[in-house]
PDB file of N, CA and C in Angstrom:
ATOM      1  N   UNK V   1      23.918-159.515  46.765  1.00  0.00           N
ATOM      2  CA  UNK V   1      24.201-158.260  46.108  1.00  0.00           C
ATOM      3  C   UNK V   1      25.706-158.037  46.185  1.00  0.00           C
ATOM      4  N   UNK V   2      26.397-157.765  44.980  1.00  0.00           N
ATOM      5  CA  UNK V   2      27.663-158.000  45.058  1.00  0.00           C
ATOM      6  C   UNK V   2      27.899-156.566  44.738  1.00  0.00           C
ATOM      7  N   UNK V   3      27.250-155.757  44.087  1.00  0.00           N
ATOM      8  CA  UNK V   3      27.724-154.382  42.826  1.00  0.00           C
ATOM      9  C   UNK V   3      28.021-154.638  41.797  1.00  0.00           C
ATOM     10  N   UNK V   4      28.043-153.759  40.858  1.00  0.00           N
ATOM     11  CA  UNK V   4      28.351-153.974  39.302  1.00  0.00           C
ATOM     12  C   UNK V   4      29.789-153.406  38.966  1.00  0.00           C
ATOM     13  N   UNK V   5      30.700-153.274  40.176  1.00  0.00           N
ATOM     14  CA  UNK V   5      32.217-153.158  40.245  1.00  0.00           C
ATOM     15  C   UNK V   5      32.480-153.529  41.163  1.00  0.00           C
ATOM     16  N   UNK V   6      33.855-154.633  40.937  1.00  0.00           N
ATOM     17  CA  UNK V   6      34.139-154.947  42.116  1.00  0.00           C
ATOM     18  C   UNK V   6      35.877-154.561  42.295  1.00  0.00           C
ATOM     19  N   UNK V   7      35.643-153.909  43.485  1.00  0.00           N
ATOM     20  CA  UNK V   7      37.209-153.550  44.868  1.00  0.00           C
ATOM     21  C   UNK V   7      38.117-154.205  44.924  1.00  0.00           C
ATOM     22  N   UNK V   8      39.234-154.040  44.862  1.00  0.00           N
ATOM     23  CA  UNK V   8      40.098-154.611  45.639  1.00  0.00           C
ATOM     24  C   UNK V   8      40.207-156.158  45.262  1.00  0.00           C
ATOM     25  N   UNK V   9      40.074-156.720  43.927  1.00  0.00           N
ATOM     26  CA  UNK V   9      39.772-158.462  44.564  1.00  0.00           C
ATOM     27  C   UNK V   9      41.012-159.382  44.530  1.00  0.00           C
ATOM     28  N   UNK V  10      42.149-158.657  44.309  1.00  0.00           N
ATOM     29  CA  UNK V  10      43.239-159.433  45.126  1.00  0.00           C
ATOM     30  C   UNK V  10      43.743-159.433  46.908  1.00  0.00           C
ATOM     31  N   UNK V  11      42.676-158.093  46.990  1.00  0.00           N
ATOM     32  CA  UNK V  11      43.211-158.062  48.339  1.00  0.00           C
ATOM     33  C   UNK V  11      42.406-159.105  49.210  1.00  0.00           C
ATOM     34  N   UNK V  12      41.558-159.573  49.021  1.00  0.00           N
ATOM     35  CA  UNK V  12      40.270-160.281  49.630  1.00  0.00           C
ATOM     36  C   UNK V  12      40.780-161.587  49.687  1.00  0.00           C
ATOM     37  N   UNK V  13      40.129-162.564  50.609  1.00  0.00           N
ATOM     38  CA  UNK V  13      40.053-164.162  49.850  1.00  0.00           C
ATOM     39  C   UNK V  13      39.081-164.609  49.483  1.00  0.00           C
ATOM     40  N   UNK V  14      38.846-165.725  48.751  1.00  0.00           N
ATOM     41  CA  UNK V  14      38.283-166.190  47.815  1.00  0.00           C
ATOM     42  C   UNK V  14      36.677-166.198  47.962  1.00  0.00           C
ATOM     43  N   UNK V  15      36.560-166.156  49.625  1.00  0.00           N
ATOM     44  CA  UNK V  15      35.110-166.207  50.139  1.00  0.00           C
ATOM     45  C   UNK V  15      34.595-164.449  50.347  1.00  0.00           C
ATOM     46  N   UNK V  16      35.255-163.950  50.463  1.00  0.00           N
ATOM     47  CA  UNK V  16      35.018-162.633  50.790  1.00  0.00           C
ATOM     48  C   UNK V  16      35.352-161.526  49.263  1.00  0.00           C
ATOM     49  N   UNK V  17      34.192-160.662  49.070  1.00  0.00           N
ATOM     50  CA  UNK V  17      34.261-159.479  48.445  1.00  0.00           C
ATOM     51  C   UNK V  17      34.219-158.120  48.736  1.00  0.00           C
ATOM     52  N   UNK V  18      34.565-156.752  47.972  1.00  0.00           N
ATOM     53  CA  UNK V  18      34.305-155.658  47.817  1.00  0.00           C
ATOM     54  C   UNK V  18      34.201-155.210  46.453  1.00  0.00           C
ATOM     55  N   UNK V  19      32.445-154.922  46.788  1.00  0.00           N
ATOM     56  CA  UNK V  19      31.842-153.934  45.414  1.00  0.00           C
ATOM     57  C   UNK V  19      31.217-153.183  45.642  1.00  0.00           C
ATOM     58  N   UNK V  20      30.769-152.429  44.283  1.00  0.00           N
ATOM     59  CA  UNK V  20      30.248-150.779  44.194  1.00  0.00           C
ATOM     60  C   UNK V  20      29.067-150.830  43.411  1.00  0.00           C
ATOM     61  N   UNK V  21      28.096-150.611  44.084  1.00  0.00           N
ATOM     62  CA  UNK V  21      26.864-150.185  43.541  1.00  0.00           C
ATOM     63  C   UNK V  21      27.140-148.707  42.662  1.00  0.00           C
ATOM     64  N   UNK V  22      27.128-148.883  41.303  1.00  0.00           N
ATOM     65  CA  UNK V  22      27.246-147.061  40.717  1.00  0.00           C
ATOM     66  C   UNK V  22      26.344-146.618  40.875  1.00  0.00           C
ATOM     67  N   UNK V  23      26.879-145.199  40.554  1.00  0.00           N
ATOM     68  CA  UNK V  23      25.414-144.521  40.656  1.00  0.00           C
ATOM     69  C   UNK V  23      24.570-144.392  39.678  1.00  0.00           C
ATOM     70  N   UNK V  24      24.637-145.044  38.574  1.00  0.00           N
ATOM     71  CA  UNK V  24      23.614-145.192  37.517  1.00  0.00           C
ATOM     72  C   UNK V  24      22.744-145.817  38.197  1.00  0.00           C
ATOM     73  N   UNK V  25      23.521-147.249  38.730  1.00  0.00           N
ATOM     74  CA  UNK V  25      22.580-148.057  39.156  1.00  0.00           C
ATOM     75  C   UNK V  25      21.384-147.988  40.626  1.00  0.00           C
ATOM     76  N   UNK V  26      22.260-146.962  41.206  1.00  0.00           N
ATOM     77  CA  UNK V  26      21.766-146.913  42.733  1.00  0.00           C
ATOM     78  C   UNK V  26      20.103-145.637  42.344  1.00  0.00           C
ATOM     79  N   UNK V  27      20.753-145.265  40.983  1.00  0.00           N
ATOM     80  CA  UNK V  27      19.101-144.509  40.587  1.00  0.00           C
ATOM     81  C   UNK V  27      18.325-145.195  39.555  1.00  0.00           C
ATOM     82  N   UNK V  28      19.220-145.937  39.039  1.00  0.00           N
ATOM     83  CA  UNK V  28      17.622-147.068  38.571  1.00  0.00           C
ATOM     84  C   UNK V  28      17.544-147.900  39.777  1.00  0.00           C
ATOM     85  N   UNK V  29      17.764-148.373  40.428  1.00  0.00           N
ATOM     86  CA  UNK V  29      17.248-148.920  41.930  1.00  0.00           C
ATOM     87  C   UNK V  29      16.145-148.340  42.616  1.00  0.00           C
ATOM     88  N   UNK V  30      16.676-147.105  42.988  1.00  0.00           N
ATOM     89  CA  UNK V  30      15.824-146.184  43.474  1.00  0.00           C
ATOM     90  C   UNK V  30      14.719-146.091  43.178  1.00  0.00           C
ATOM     91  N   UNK V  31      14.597-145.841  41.779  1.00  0.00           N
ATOM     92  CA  UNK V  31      13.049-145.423  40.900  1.00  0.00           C
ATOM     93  C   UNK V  31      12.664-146.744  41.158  1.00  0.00           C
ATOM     94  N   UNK V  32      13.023-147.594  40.328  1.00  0.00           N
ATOM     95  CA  UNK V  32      12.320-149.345  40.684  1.00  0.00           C
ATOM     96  C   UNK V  32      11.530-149.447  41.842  1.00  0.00           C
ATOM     97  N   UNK V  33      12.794-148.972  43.272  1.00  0.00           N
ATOM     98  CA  UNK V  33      12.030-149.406  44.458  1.00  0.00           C
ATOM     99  C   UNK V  33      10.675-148.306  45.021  1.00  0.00           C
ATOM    100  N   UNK V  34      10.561-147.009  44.224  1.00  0.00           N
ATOM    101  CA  UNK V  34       9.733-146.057  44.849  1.00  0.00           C
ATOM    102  C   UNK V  34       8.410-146.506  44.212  1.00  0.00           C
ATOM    103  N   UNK V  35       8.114-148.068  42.858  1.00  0.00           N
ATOM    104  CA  UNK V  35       7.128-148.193  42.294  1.00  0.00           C
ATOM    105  C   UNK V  35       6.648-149.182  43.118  1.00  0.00           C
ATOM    106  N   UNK V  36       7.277-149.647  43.546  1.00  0.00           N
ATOM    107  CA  UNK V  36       7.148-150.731  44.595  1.00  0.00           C
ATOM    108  C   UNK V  36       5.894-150.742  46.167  1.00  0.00           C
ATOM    109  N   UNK V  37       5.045-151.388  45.859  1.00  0.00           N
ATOM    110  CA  UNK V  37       4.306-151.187  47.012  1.00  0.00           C
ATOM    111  C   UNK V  37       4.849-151.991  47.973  1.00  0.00           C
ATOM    112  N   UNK V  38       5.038-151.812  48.957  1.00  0.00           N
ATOM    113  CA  UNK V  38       5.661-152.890  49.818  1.00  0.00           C
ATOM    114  C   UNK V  38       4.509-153.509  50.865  1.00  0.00           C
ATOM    115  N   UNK V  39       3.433-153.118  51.108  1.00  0.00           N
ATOM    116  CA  UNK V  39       2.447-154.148  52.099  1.00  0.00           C
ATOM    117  C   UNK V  39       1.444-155.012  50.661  1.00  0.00           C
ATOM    118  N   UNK V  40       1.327-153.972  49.616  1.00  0.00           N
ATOM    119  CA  UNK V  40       1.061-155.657  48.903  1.00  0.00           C
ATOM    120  C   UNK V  40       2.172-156.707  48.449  1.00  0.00           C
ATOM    121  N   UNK V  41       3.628-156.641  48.247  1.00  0.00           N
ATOM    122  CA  UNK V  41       4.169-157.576  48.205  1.00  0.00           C
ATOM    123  C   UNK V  41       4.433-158.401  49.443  1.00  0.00           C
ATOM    124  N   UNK V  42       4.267-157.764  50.466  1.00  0.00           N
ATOM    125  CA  UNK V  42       4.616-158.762  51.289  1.00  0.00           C
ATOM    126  C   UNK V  42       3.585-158.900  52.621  1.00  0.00           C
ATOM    127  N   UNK V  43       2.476-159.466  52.720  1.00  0.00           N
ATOM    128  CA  UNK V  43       1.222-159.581  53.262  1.00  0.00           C
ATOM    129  C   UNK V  43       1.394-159.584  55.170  1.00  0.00           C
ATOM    130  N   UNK V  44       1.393-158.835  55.608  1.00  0.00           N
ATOM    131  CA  UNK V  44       1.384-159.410  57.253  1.00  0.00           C
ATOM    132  C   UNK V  44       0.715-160.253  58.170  1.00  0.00           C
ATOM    133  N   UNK V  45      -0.246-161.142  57.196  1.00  0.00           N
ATOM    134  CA  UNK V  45      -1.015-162.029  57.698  1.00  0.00           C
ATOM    135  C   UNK V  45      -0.354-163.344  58.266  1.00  0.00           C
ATOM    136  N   UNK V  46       1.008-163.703  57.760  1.00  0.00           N
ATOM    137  CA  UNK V  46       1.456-164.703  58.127  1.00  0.00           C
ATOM    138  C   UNK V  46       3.022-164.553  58.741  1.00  0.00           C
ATOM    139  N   UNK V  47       3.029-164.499  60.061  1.00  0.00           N
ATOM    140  CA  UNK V  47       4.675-164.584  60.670  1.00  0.00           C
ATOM    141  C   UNK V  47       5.881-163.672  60.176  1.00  0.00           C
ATOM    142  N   UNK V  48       5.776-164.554  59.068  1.00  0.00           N
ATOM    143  CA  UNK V  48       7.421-164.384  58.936  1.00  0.00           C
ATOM    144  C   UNK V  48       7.661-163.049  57.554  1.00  0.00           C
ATOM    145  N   UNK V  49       6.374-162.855  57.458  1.00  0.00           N
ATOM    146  CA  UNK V  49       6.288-161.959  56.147  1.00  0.00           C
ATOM    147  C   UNK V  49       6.724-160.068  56.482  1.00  0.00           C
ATOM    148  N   UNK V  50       6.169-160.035  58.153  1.00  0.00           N
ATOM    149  CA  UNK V  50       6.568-158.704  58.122  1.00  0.00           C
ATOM    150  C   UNK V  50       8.126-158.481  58.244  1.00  0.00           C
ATOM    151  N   UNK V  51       8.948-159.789  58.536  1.00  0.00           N
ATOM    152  CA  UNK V  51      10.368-159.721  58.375  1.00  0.00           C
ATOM    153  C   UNK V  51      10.829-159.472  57.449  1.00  0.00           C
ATOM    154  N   UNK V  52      10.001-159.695  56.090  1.00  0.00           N
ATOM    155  CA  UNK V  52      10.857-159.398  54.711  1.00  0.00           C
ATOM    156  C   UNK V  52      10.312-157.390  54.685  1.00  0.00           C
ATOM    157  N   UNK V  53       9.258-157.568  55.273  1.00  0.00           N
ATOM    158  CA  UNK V  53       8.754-155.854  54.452  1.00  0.00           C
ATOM    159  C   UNK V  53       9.940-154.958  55.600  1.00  0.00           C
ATOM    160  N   UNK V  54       9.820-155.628  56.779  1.00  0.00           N
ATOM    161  CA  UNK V  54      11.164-154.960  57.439  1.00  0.00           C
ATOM    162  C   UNK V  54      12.299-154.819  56.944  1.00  0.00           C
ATOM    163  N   UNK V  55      12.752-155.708  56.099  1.00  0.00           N
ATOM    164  CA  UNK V  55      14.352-155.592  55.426  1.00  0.00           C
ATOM    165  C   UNK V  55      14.197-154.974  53.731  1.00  0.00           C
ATOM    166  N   UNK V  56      13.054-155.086  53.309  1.00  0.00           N
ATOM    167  CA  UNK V  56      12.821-154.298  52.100  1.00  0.00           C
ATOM    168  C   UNK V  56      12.811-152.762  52.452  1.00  0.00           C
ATOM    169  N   UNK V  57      12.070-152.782  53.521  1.00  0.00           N
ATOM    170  CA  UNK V  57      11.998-151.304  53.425  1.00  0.00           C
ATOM    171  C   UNK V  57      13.154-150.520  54.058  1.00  0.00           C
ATOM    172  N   UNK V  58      14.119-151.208  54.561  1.00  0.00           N
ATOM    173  CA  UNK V  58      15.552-150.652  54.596  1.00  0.00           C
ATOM    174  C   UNK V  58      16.324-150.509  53.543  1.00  0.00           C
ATOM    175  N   UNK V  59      16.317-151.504  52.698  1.00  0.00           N
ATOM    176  CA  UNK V  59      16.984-151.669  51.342  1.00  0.00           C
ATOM    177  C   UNK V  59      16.596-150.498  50.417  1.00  0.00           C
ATOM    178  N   UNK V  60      15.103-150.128  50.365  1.00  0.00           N
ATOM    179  CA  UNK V  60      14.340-149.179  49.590  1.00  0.00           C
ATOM    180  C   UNK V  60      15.225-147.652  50.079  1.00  0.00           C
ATOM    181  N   UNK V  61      15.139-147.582  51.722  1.00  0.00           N
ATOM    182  CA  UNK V  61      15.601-146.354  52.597  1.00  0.00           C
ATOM    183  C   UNK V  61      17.356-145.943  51.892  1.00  0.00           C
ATOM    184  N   UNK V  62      17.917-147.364  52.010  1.00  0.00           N
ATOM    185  CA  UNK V  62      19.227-147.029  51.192  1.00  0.00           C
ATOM    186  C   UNK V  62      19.715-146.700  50.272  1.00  0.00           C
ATOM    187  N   UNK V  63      18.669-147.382  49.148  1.00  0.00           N
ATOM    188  CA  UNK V  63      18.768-146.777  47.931  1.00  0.00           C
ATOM    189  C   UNK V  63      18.117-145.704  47.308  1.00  0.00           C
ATOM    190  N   UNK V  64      17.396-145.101  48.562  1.00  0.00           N
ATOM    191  CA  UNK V  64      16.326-143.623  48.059  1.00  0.00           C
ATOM    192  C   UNK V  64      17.447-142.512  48.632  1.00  0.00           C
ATOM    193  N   UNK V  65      17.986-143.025  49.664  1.00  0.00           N
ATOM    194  CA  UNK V  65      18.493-141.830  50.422  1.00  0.00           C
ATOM    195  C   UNK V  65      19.984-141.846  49.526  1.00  0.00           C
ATOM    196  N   UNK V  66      20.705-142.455  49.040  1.00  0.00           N
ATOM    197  CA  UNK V  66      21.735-142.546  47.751  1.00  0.00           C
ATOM    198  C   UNK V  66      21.349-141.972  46.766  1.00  0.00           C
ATOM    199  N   UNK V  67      20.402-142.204  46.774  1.00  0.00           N
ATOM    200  CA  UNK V  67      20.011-141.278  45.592  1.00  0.00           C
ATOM    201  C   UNK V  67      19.833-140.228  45.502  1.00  0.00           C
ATOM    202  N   UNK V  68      19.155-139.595  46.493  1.00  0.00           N
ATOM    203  CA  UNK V  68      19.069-138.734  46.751  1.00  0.00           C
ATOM    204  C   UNK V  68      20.037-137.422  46.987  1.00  0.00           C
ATOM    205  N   UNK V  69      21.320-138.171  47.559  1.00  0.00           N
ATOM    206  CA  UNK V  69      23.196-137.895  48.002  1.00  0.00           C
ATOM    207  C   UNK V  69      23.496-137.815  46.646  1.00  0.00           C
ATOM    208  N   UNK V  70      23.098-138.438  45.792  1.00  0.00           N
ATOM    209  CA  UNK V  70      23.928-138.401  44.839  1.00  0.00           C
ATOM    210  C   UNK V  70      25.317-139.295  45.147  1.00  0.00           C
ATOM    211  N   UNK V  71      24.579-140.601  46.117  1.00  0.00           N
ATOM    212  CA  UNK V  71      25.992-141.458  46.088  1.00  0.00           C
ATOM    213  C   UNK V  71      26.016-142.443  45.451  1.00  0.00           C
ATOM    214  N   UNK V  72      26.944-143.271  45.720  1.00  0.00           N
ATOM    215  CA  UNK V  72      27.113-145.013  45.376  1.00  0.00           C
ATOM    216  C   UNK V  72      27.185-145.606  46.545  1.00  0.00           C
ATOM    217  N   UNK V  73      27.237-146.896  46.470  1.00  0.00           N
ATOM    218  CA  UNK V  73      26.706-147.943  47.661  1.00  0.00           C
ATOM    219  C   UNK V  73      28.085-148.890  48.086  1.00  0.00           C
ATOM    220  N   UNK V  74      28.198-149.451  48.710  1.00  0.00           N
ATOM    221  CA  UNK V  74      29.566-149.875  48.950  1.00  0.00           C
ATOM    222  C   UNK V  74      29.012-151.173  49.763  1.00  0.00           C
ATOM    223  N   UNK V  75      29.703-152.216  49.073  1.00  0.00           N
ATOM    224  CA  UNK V  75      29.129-153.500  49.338  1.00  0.00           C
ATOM    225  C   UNK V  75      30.145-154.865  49.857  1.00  0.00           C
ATOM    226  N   UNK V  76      29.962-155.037  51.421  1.00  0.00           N
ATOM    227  CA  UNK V  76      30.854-156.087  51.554  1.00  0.00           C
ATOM    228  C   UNK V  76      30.134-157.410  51.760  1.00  0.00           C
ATOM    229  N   UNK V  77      31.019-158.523  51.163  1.00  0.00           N
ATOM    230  CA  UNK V  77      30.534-159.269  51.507  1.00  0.00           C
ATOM    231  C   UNK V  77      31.919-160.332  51.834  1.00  0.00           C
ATOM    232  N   UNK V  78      30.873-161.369  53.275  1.00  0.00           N
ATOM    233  CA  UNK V  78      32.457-161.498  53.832  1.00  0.00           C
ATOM    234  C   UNK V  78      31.849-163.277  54.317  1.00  0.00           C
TER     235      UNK V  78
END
């Protein structure tokens, strides 16, 4: 996830970014992720699966509660 604007990109090097989730996008995100069932996509019958519904449902938390703010998302990647 990079954002659909990106920061600063002379200041960075070549491996590293800064971008911006807008807020158009952080509320079509939002809605997307509130249709989203998250124990049928990701089944707890096998190991490694409740690790993804663990990190989905943070991702979901970030982009509901942005939305909610009425913010944007701020995205490094390094």
């Amino acid at each position: 996830m990079f954002g659909d604007q990106t920061l600063a990109p002379t200041l960075l090097s070549a491996e590293e970014s800064l971008g911006l989730i807008s807020r158009e996008l952080v509320s079509e995100g939002a809605s997307i992720l509130q249709q989203i069932d998250p124990e049928t996509l990701f089944a707890r019958d096998e190991g490694r699966e409740g690790w993804y519904l663990d990190h989905f449902e943070q991702w979901r938390d970030l982009y509901l509660s942005a939305d909610d703010k009425n913010e944007e998302i701020l995205v490094g990647v390094a």
